[in-house]
mmCIF file of C-alpha atoms in Angstrom:
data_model
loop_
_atom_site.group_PDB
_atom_site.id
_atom_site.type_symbol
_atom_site.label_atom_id
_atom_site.label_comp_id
_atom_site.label_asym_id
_atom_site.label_seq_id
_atom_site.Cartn_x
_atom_site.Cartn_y
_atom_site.Cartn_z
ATOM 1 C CA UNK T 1 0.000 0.000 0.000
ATOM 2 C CA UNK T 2 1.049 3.279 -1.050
ATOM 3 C CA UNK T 3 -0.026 6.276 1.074
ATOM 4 C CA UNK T 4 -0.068 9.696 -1.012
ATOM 5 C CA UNK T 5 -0.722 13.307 0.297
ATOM 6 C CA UNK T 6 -1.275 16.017 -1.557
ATOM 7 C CA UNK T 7 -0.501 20.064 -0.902
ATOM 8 C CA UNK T 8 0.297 23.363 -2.573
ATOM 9 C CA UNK T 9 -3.558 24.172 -3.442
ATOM 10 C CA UNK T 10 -4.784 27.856 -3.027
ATOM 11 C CA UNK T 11 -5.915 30.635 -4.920
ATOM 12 C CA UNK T 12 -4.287 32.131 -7.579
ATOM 13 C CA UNK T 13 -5.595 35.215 -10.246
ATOM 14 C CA UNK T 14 -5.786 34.141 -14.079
ATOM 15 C CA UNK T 15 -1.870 33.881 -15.526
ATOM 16 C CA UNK T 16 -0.501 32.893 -12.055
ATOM 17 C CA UNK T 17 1.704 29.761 -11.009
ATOM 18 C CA UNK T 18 1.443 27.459 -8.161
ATOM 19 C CA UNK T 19 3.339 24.039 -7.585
ATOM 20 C CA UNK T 20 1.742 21.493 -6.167
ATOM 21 C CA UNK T 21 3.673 18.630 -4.311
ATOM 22 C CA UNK T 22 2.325 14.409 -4.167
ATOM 23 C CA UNK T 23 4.208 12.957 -1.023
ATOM 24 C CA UNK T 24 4.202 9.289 -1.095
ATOM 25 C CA UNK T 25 4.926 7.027 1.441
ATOM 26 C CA UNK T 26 4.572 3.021 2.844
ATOM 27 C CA UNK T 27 5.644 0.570 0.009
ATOM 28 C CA UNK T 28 7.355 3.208 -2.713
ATOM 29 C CA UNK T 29 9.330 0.538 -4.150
ATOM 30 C CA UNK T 30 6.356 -0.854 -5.584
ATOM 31 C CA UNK T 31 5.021 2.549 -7.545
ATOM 32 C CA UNK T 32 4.969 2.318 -11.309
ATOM 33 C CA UNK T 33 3.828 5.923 -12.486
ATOM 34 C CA UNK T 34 2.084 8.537 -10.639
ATOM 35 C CA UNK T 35 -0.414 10.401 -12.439
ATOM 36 C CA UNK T 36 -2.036 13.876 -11.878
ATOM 37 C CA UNK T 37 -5.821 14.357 -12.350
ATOM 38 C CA UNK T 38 -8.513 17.276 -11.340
ATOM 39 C CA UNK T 39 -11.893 17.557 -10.626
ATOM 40 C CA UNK T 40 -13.937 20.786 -11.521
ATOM 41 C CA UNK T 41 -17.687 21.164 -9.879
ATOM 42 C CA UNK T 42 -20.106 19.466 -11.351
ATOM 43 C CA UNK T 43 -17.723 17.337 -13.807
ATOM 44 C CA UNK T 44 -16.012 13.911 -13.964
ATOM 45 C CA UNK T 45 -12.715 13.533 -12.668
ATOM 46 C CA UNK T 46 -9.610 13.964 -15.466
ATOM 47 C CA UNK T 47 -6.262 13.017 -15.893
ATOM 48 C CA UNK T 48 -4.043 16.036 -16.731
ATOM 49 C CA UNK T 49 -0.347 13.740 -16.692
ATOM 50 C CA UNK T 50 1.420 11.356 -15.661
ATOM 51 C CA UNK T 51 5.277 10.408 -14.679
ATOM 52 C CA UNK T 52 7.266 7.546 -14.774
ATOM 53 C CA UNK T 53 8.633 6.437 -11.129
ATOM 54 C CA UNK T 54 11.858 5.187 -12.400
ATOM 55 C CA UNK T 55 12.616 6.780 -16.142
ATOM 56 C CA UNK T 56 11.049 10.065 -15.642
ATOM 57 C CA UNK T 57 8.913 9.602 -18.632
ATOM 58 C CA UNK T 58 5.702 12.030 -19.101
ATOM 59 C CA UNK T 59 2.790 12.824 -20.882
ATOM 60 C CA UNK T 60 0.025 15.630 -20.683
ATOM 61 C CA UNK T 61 -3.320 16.128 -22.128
ATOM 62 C CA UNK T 62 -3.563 18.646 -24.344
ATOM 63 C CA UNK T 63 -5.334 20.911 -22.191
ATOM 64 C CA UNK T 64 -2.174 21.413 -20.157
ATOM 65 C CA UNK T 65 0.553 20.512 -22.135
ATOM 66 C CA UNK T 66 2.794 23.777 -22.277
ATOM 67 C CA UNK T 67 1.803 25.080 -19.368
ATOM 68 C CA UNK T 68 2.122 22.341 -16.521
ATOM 69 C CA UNK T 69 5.260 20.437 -15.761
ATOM 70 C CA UNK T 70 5.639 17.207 -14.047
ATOM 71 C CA UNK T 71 8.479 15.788 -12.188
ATOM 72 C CA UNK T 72 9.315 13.732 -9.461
ATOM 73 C CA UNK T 73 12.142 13.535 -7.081
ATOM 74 C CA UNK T 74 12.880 9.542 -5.751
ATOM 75 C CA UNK T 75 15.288 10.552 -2.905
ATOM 76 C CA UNK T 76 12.228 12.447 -1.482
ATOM 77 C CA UNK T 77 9.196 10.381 -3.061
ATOM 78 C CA UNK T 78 8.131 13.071 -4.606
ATOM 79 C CA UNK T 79 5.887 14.024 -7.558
ATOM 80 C CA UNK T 80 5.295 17.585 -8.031
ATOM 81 C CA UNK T 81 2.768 19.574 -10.596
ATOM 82 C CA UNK T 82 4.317 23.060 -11.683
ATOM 83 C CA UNK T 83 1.153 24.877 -13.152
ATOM 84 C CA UNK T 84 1.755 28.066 -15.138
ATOM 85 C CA UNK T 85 -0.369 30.429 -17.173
ATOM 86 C CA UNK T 86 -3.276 29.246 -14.800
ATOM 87 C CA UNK T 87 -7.131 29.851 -15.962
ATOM 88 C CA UNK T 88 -10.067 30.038 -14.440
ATOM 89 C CA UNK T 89 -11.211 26.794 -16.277
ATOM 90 C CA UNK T 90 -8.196 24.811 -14.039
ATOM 91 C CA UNK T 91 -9.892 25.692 -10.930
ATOM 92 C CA UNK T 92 -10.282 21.614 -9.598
ATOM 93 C CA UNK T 93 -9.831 19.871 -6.899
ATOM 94 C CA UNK T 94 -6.473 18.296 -7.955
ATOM 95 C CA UNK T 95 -5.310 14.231 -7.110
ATOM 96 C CA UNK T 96 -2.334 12.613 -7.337
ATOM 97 C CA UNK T 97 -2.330 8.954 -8.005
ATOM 98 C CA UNK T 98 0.046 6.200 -8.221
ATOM 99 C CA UNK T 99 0.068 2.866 -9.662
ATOM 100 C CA UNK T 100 2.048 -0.314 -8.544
ATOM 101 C CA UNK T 101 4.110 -3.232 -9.932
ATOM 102 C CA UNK T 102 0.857 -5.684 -11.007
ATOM 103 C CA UNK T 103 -1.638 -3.171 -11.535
ATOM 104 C CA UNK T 104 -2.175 -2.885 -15.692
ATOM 105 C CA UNK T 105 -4.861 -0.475 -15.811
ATOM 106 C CA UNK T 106 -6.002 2.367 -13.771
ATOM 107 C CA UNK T 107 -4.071 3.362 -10.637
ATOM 108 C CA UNK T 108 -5.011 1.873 -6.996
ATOM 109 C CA UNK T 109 -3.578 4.606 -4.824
ATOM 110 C CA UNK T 110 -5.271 7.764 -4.095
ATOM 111 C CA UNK T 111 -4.518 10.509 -2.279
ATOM 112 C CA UNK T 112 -7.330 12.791 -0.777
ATOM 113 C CA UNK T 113 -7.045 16.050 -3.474
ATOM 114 C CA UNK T 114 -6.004 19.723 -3.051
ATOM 115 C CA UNK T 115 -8.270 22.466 -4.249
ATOM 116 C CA UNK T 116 -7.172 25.203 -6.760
ATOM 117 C CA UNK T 117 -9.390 28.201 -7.434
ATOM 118 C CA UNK T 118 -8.011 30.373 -10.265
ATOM 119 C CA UNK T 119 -9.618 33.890 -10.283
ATOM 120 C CA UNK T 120 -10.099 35.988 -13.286
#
């Protein structure tokens, strides 16, 4: 089991940045990828991107590609979300997730979501 806590959320005007920060603890050896997702009010939940635990590898959707950046740092289990050029239409509660060695599909670890609020 993979425990994962999520902080950085606020509120930020339209254009702003904020980094938010996945902290993962218990059984890290065993995480595959971590992967970023949001919720806005009254919609389903969406992944925005996703990391690699051991290459580094990413990917974005294309509704934040160029202006989020993912990364992670192992020594500190780490995933962070760097969100730039923030719009209103981000504002979300935002999850990290993680997925371990034997999972195919989907991840099993959830963490319990930050909210962002971008004003315009």
């Amino acid at each position: 089991q993979v425990q994962l806590v999520e902080s950085g959320g606020g509120l930020v005007q339209a254009g702003g940045s904020l980094r938010l920060t996945c902290a993962a603890s218990g059984r890290t050896f065993n995480i595959n990828t971590v992967g970023w997702h949001r919720q806005a009010p009254g919609k389903d939940r969406e992944f925005i991107a996703r990391i690699t635990w051991s290459g580094g590898g990413t990917y974005y959707t294309d509704s934040v590609k160029g202006r989020f950046t993912i990364s992670r740092d192992i020594a500190k289990n780490a995933v962070y979300l760097q969100m730039s050029s923030l719009r209103p239409d981000d504002t979300a509660v935002y999850y990290c997730a993680a997925r371990t060695a034997g999972t195919l599909f989907g991840y099993n670890n959830w963490g319990q979501g930050t909210q962002v609020t971008v004003s315009s």
